[in-house]
Short mmCIF file of C-alpha atoms in Angstrom, two decimals:
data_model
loop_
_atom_site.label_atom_id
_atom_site.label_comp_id
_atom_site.label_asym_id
_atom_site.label_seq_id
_atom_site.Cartn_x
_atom_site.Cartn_y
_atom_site.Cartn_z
CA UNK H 1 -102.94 -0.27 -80.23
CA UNK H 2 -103.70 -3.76 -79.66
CA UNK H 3 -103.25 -6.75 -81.71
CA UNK H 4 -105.45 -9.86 -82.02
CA UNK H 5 -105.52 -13.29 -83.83
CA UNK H 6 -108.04 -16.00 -83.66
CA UNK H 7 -106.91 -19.81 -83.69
CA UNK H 8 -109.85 -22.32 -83.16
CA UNK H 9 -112.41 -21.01 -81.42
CA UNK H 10 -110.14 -18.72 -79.44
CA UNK H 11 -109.33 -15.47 -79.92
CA UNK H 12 -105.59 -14.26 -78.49
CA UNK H 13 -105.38 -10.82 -77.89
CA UNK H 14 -102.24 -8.63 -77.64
CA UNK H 15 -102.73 -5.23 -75.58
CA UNK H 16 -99.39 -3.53 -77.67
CA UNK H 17 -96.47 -4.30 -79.66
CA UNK H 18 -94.23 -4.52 -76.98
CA UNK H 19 -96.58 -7.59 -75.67
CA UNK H 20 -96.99 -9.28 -79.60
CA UNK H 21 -93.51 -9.13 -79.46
CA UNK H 22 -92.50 -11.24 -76.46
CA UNK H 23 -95.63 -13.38 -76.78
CA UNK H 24 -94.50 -14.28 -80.29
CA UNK H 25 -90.67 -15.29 -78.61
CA UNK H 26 -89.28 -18.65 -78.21
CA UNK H 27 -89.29 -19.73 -74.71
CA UNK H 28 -86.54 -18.55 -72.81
CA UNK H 29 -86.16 -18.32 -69.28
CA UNK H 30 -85.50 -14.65 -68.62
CA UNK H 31 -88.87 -13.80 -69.89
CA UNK H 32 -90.53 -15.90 -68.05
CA UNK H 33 -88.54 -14.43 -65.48
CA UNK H 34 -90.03 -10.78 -66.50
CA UNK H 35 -93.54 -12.44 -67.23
CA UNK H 36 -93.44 -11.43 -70.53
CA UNK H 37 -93.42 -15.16 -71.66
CA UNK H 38 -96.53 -16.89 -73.61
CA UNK H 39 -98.57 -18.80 -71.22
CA UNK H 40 -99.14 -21.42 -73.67
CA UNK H 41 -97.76 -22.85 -77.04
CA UNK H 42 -101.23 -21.78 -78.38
CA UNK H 43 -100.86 -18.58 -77.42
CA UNK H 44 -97.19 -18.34 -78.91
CA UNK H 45 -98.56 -19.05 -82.43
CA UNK H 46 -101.27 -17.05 -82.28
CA UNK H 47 -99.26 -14.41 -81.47
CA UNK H 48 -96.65 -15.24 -84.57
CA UNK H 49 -99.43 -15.61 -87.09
CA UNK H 50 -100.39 -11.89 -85.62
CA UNK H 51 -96.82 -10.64 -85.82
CA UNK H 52 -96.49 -12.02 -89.19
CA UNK H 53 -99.54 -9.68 -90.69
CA UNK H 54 -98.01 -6.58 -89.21
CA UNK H 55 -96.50 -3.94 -91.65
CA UNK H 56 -92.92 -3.43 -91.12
CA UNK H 57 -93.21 0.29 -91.05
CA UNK H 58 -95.90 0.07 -88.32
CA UNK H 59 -92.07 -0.30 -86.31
CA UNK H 60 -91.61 3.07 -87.20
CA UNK H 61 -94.69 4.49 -85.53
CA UNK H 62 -95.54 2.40 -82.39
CA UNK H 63 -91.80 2.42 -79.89
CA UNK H 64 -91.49 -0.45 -78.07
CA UNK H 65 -89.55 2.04 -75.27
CA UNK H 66 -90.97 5.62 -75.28
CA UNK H 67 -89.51 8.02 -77.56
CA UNK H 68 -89.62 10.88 -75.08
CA UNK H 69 -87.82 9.26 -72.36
CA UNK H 70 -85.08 7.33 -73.96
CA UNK H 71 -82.19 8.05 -75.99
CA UNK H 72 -81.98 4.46 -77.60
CA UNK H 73 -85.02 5.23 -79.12
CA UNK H 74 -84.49 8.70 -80.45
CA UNK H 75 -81.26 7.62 -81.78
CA UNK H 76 -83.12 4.50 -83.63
CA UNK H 77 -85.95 6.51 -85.16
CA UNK H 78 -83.83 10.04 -85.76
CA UNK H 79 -81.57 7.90 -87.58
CA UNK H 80 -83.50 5.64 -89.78
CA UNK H 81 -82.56 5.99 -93.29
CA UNK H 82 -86.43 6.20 -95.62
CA UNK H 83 -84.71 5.79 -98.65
CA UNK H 84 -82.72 2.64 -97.45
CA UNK H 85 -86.44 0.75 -96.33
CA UNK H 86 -88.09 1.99 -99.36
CA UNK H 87 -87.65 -1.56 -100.70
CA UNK H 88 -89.65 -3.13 -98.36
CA UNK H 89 -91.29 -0.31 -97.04
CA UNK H 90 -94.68 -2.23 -98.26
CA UNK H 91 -94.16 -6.41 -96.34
CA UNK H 92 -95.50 -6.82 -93.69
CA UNK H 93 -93.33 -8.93 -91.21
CA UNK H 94 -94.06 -12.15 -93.07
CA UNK H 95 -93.39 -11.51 -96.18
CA UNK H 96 -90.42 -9.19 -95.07
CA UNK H 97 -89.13 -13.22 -93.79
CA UNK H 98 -89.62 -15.15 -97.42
CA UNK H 99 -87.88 -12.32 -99.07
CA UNK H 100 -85.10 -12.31 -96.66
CA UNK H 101 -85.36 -16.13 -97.64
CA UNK H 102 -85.45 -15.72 -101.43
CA UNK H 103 -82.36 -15.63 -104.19
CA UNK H 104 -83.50 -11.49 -104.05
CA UNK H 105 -81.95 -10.96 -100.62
CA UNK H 106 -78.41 -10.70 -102.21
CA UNK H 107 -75.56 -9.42 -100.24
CA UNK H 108 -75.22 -6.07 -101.88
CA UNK H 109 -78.87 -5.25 -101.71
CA UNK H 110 -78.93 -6.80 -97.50
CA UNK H 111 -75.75 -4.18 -97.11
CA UNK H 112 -78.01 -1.34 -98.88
CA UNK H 113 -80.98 -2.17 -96.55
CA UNK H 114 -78.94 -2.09 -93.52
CA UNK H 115 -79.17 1.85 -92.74
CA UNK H 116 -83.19 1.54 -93.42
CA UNK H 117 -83.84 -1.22 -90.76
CA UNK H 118 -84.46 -0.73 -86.76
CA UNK H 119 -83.75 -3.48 -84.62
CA UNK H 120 -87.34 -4.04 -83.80
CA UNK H 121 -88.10 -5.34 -87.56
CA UNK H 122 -85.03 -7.10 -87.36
CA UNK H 123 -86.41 -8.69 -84.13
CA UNK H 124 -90.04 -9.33 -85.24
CA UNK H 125 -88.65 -10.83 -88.23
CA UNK H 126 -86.10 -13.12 -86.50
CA UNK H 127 -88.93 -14.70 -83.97
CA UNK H 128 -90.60 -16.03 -87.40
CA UNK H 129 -88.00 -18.10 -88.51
CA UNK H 130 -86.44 -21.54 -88.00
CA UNK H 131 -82.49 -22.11 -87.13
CA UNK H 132 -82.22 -22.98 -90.65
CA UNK H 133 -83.80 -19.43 -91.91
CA UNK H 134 -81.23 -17.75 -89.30
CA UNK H 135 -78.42 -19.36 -90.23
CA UNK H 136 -79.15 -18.85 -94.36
CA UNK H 137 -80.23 -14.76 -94.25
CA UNK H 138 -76.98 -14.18 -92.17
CA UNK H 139 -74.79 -16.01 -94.47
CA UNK H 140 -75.64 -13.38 -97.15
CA UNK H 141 -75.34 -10.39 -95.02
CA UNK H 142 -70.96 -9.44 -95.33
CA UNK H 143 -69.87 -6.97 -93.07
CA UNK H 144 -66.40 -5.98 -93.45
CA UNK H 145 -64.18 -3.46 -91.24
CA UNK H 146 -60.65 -3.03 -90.89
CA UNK H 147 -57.94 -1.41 -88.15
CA UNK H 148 -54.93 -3.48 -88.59
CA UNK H 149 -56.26 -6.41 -90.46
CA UNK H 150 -59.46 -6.94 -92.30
CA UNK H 151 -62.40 -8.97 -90.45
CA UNK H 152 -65.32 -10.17 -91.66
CA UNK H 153 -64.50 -11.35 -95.54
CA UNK H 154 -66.43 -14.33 -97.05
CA UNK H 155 -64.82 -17.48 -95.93
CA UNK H 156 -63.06 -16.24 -93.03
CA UNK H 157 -63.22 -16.39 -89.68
CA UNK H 158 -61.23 -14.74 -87.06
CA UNK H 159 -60.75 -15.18 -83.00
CA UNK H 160 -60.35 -12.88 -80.41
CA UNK H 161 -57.26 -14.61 -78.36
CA UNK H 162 -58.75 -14.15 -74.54
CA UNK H 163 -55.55 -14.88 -72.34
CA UNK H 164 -57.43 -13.66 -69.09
CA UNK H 165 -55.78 -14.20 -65.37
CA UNK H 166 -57.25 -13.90 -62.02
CA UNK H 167 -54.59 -11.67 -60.76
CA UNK H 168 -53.79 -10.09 -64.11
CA UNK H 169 -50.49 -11.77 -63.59
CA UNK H 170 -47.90 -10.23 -66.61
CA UNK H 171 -46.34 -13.57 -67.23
CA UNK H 172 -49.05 -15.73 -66.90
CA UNK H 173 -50.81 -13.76 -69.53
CA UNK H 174 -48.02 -13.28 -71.98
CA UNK H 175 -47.91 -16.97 -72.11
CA UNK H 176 -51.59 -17.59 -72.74
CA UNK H 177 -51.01 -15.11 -75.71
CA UNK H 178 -48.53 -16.51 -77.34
CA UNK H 179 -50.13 -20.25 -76.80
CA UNK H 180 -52.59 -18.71 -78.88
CA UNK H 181 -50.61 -17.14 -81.46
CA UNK H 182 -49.17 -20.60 -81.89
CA UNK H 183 -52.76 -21.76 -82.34
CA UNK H 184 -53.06 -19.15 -85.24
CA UNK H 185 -55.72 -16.86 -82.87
CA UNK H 186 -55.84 -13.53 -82.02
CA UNK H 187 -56.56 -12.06 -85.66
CA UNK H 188 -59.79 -10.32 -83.84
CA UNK H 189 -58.28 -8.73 -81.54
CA UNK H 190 -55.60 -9.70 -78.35
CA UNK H 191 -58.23 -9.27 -75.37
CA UNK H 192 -57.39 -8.95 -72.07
CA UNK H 193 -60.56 -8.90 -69.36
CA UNK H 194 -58.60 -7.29 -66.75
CA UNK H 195 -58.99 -8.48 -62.90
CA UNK H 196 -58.08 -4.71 -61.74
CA UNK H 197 -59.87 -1.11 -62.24
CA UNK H 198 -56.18 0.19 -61.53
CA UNK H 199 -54.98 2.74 -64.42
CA UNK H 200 -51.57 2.03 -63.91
CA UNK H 201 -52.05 -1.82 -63.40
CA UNK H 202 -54.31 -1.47 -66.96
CA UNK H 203 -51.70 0.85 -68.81
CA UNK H 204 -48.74 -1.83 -67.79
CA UNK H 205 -50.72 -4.55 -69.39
CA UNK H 206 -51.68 -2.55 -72.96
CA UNK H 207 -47.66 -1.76 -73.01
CA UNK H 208 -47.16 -5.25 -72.43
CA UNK H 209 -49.27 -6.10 -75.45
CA UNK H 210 -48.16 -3.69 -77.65
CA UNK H 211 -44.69 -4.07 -77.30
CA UNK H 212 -45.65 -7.71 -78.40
CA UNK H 213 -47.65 -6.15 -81.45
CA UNK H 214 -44.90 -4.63 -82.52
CA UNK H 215 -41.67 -6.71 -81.47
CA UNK H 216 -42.88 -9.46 -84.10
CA UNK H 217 -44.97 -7.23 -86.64
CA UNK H 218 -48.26 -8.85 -85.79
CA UNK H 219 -51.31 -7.53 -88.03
CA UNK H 220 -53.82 -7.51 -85.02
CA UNK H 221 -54.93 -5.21 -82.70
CA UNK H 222 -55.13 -5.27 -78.88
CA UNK H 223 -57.69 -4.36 -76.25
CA UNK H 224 -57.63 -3.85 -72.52
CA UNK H 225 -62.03 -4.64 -71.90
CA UNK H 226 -61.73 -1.49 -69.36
CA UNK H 227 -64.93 1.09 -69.13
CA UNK H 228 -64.85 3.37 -71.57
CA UNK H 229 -64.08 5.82 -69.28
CA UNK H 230 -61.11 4.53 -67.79
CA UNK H 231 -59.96 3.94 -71.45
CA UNK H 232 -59.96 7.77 -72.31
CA UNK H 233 -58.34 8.73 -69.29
CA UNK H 234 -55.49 6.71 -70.48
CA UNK H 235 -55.31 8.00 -73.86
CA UNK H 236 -55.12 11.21 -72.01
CA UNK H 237 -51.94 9.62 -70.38
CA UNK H 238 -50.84 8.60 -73.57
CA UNK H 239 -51.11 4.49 -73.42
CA UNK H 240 -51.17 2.69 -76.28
CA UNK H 241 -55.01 2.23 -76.56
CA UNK H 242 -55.60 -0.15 -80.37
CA UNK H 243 -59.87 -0.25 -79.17
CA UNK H 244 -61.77 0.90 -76.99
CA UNK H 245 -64.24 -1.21 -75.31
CA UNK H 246 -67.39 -1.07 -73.47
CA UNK H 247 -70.35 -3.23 -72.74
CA UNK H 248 -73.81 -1.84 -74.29
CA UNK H 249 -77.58 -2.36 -74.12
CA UNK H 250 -80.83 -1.15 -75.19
CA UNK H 251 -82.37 0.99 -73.62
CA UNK H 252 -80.92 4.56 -71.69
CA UNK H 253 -81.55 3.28 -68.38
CA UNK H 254 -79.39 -0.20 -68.59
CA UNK H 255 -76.73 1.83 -70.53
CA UNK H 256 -76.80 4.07 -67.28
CA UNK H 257 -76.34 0.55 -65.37
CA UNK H 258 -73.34 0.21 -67.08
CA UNK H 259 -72.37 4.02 -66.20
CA UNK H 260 -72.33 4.72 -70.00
CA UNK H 261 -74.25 7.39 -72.84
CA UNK H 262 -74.65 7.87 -75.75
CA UNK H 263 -72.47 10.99 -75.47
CA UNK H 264 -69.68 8.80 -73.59
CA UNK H 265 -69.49 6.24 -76.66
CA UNK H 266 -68.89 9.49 -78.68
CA UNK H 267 -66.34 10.80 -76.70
CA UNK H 268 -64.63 6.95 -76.80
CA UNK H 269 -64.80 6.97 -80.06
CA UNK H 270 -63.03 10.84 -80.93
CA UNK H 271 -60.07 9.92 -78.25
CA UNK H 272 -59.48 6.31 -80.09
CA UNK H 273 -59.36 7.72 -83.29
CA UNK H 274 -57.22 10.88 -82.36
CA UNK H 275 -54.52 8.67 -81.68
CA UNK H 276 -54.33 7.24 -85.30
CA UNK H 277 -52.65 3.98 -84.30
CA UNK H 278 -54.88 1.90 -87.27
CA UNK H 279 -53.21 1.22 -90.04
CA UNK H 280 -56.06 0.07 -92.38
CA UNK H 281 -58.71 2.14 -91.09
CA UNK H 282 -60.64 3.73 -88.40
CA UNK H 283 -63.07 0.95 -86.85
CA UNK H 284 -61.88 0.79 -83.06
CA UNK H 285 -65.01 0.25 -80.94
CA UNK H 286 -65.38 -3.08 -79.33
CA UNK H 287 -68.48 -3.54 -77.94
CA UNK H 288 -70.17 -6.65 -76.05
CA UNK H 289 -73.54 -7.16 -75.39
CA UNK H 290 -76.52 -10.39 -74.31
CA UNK H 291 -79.88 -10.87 -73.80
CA UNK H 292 -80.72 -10.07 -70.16
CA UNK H 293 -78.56 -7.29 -69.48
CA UNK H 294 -81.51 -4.88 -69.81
CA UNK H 295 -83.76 -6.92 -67.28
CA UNK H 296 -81.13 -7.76 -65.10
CA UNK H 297 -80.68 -3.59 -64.66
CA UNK H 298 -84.37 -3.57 -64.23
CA UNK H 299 -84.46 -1.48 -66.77
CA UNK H 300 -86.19 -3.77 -69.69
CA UNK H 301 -89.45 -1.25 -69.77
CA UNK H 302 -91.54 -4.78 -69.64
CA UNK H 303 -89.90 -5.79 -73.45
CA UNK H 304 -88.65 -9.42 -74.02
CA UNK H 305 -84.84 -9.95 -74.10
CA UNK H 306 -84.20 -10.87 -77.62
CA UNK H 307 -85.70 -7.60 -78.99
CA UNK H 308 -83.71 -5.24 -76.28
CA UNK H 309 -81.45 -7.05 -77.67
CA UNK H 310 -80.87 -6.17 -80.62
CA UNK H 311 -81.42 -2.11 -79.93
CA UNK H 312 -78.17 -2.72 -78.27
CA UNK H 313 -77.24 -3.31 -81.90
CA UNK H 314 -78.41 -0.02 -83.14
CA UNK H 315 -76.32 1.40 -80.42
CA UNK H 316 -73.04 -0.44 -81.34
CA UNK H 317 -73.97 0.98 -84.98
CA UNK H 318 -73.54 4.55 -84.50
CA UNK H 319 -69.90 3.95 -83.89
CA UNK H 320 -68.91 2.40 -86.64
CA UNK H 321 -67.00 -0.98 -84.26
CA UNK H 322 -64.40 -2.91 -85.42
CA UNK H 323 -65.92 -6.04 -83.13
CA UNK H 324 -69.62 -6.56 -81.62
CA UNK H 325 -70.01 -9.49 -79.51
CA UNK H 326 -72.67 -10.92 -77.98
CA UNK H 327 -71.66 -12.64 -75.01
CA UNK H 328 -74.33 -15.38 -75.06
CA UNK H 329 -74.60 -17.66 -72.46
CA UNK H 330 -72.85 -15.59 -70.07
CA UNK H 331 -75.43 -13.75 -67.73
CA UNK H 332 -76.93 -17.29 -67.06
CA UNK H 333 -79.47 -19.78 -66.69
CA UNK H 334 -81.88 -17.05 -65.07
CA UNK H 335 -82.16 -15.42 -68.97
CA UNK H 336 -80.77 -18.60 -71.14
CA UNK H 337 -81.85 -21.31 -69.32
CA UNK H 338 -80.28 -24.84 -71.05
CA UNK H 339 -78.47 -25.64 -74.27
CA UNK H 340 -81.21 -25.38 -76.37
CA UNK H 341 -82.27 -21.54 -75.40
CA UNK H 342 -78.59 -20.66 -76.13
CA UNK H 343 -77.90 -21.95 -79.72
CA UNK H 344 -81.46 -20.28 -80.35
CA UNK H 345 -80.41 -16.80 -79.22
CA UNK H 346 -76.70 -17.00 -80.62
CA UNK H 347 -78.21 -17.69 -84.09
CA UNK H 348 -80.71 -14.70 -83.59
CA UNK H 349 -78.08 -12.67 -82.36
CA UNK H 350 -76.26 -13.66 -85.07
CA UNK H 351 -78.71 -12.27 -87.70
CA UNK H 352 -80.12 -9.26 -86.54
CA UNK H 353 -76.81 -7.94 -85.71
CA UNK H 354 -76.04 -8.61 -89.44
CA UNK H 355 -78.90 -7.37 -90.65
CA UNK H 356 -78.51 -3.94 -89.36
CA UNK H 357 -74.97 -3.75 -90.90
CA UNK H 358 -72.57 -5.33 -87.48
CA UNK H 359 -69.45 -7.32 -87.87
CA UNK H 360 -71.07 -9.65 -85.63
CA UNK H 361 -68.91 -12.13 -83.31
CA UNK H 362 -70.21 -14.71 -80.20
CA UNK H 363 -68.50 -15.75 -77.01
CA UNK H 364 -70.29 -19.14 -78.00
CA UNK H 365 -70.14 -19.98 -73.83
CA UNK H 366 -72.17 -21.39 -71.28
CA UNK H 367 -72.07 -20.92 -66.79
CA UNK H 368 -71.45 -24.30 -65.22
CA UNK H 369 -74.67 -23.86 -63.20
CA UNK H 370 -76.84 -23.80 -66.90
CA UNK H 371 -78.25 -26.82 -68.41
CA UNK H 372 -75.82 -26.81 -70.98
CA UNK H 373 -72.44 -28.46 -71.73
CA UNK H 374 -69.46 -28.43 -74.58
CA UNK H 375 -71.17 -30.64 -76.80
CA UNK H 376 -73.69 -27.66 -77.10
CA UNK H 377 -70.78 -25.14 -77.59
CA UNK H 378 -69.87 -27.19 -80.51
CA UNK H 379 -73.27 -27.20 -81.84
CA UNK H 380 -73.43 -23.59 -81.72
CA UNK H 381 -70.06 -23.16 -82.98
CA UNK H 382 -71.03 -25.35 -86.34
CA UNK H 383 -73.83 -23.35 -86.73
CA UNK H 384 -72.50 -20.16 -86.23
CA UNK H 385 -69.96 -20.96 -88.78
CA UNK H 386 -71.72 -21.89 -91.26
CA UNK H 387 -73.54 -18.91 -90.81
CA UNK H 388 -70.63 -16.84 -91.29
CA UNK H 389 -70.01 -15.27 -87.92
CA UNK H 390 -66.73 -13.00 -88.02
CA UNK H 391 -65.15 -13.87 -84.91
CA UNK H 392 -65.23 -16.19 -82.20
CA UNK H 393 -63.41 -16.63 -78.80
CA UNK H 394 -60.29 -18.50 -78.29
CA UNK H 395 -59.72 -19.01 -74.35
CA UNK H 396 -56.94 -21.45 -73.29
CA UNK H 397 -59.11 -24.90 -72.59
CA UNK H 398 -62.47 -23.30 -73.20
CA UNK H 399 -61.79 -22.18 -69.50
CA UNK H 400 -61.79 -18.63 -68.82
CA UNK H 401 -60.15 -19.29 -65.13
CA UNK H 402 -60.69 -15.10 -64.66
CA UNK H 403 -64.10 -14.82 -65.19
CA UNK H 404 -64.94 -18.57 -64.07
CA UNK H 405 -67.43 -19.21 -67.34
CA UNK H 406 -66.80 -21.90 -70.58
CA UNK H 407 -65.99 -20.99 -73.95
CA UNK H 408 -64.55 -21.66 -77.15
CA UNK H 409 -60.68 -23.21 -76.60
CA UNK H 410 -57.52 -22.87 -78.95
CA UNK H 411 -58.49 -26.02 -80.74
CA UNK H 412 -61.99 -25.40 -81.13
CA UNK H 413 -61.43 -22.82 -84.02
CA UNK H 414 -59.19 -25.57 -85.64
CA UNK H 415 -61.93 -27.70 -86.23
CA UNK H 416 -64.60 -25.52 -87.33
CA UNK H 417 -62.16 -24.03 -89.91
CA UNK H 418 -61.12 -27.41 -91.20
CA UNK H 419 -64.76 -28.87 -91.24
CA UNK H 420 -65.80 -25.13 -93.00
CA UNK H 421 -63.00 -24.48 -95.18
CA UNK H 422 -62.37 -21.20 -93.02
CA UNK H 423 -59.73 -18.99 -93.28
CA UNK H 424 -58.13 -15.73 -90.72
CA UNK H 425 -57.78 -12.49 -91.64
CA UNK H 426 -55.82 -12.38 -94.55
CA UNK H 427 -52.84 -10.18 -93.13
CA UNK H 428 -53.10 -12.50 -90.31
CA UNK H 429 -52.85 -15.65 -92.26
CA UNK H 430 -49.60 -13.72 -94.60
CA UNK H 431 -47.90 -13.17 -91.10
CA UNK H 432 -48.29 -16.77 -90.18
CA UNK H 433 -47.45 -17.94 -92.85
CA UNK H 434 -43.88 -15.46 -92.34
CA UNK H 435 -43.18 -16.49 -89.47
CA UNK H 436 -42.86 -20.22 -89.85
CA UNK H 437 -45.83 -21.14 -88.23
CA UNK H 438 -48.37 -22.55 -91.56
CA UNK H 439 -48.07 -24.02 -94.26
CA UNK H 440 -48.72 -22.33 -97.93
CA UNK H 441 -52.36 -23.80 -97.38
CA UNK H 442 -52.92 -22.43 -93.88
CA UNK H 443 -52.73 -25.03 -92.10
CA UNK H 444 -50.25 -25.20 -88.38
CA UNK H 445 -46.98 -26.21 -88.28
CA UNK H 446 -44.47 -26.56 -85.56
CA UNK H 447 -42.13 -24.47 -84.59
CA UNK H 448 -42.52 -20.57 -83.02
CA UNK H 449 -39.19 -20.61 -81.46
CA UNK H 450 -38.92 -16.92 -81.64
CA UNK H 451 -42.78 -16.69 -80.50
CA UNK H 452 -41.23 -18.88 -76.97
CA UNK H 453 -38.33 -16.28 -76.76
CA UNK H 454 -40.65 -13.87 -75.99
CA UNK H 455 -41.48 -15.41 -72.93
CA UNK H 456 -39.76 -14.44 -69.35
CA UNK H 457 -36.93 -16.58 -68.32
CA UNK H 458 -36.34 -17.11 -72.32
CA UNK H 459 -33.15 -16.30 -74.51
CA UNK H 460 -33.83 -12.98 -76.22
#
């Protein structure tokens, strides 16, 4: 079905949804990479003032990525919840925006929504609105889960405490953790990206961190980002496996880049939770995503970036995660070419994840060979904040020296919780706190002498 608006004297036609939708995007480089760009800003509007006239539940009977030949899109429609949309069953995209917008949109009734949207309304809806209309519609969306702490409460904000090493060397790595600890991160989640696809080299480093977990009765969880496959075969051995991990995206055929299924995450998800190691519940899936994966597979079925997107959202919500992350600078200046296109897609990431129901976190980062620098990180980062993102990244220096990108350092989350108001995990914060390392307001003190014992060469 095509789609058509008429601005001037000129008439813009769109040949299908998949086309209104990435005409309707804001520039980005990876689809103009894909030639699914506008050719003009003309042409962009046009195709927004069309996009904005367009019933949501026309989403529900046009796929974007044929129904017959991929499982993403079964598993969005099969599992689209009528009763849930019913309440705006009747906006079109447009209006779907100003009510997302209005005092109506309250937390409880974005949570009861969640099950009835698909990530291609949440997508539509997202390329209508400003950074300001992102960042207010996913302060009211609250997503909460829990394993050993609870993530994702209003006025909190939690970091995943990335101690990565290029030769996943044991000491060098316990000493980036507990750096971090001594920051106050790693409430998120401890997670290692490992160098090796050795079992035994990946087991010795999970023992490592849990014998950390446990020697000083931290309320966190840990995470070895191995494939999903790898991480079963080591609950099989019996590791100590907190979450399992595994990058996603949205369509069958990039999942299958990534040597994943649906049925895989399934089977992930049955072996983590056999184990029982949570303590407050049962959310263990980590999973990280960003826009480009799908194209850079070649397996984008001529869709923009932003709305593959977010299906990889609909696939990280059929397992109920602990942690989604949308990695969003990281693929590079190919998809997200400069500053500018990053902070954009972070925030959209930001709310569409929310929207359909995700404890949504961002490895707010940047390649050295994009047209972007720290001083955008920090933009990002205050928006994101304010915004109410659950988790960030806390890499020692901003420098992941393992995977050779930029991120978020130590000190970063400092200053976006002191300029915020924002608080960790509450167990996290009450173990702190226990240990000698804040204050009865949160804030750091010195000290963590028993932290430093931990370290090799150290007095026990």
């Amino acid at each position: 079905m095509s789609y058509s608006c008429t601005l001037g004297t000129t008439r813009h036609v769109f040949d299908d949804l998949r086309m209104l939708l990435a005409k309707a995007t804001p520039l980005r480089s990876g689809d103009v990479l894909a030639g699914l760009a506008a050719e003009s800003h003309e042409q962009r509007m046009a195709a927004r003032f069309a996009l904005a006239d367009l019933p949501l539940s026309r989403f529900l009977n046009e796929a974007v990525v044929p129904y017959e030949s991929d499982d993403v899109t079964r598993l969005i429609l099969d599992r689209h919840d009528a009763q849930a949309f019913a309440p705006v069953a009747s906006l079109t995209v447009g209006e779907f925006r100003d009510w997302l917008c209005s005092d109506a949109a309250t937390p409880a009734v974005l949570t009861a929504l969640a099950p009835g949207l698909i990530p291609e309304m949440v997508a539509a809806v997202s390329k209508l609105m400003r950074n300001q209309d992102l960042i207010l519609v996913a302060r009211k969306c609250r997503v909460v889960t829990r394993f050993r702490n609870t993530i994702g409460l209003p006025g909190r904000l939690s970091v995943r405490l990335q101690p990565n090493h290029p030769s996943d060397d044991a000491a060098g790595i316990l000493a980036s953790t507990v750096d971090g600890l001594l920051y106050g991160c790693g409430d998120a989640v401890i997670g290692i990206n490992p160098a090796s696809d050795s079992l035994n080299r990946i087991g010795d480093l999970m023992r490592m961190l849990d014998a950390l977990i446990a020697r000083f009765e931290i309320p966190t969880q840990s995470c070895v980002l191995t494939h999903v496959t790898s991480a079963i075969a080591l609950i099989e051995q019996g590791a100590p496996v907190d979450l399992v991990f595994q990058s996603i995206a949205g369509t069958q055929a990039a999942n299958a880049s990534f040597g994943v299924s649906l049925g895989l995450l399934q089977e992930g998800l049955e072996a983590g939770r056999s184990l029982r190691r949570g303590t407050l519940g049962e959310n263990l899936m980590y999973f990280e995503t960003g826009q480009g994966s799908a194209l850079s597979a070649d397996a984008h079925h001529g869709v923009d970036q932003q709305t593959l997107e977010a299906r990889a959202y609909a696939v990280a919500r059929a397992y109920e995660p602990l942690l989604v992350n949308t990695v969003v600078g990281f693929i590079g200046p190919e998809y997200l070419y400069d500053g500018k296109q990053i902070v954009r897609a972070g925030l959209e990431d930001h709310v569409c994840g929310k929207l359909l129901g995700l404890p949504m976190g961002c490895d707010i980062c940047y390649t050295n060979h994009a047209e972007a620098d720290q001083d955008d990180m920090d933009t990002l980062l205050t928006l994101l904040g304010t915004a109410g993102v659950s988790f960030i990244m806390g890499v020692p220096g901003a420098d992941d020296i393992m995977l050779n990108y930029q991120s978020t350092s130590f000190h970063d989350q400092l200053y976006v919780r002191e300029v915020l108001g924002l608080k960790r995990a509450p167990e996290f914060e009450e173990w702190l706190a226990r240990m000698g390392l804040s204050d009865g307001a949160g804030r750091l003190r010195a000290g963590g002498q028993a932290l430093l014992a931990a370290l090799p060469g150290q007095a026990a």
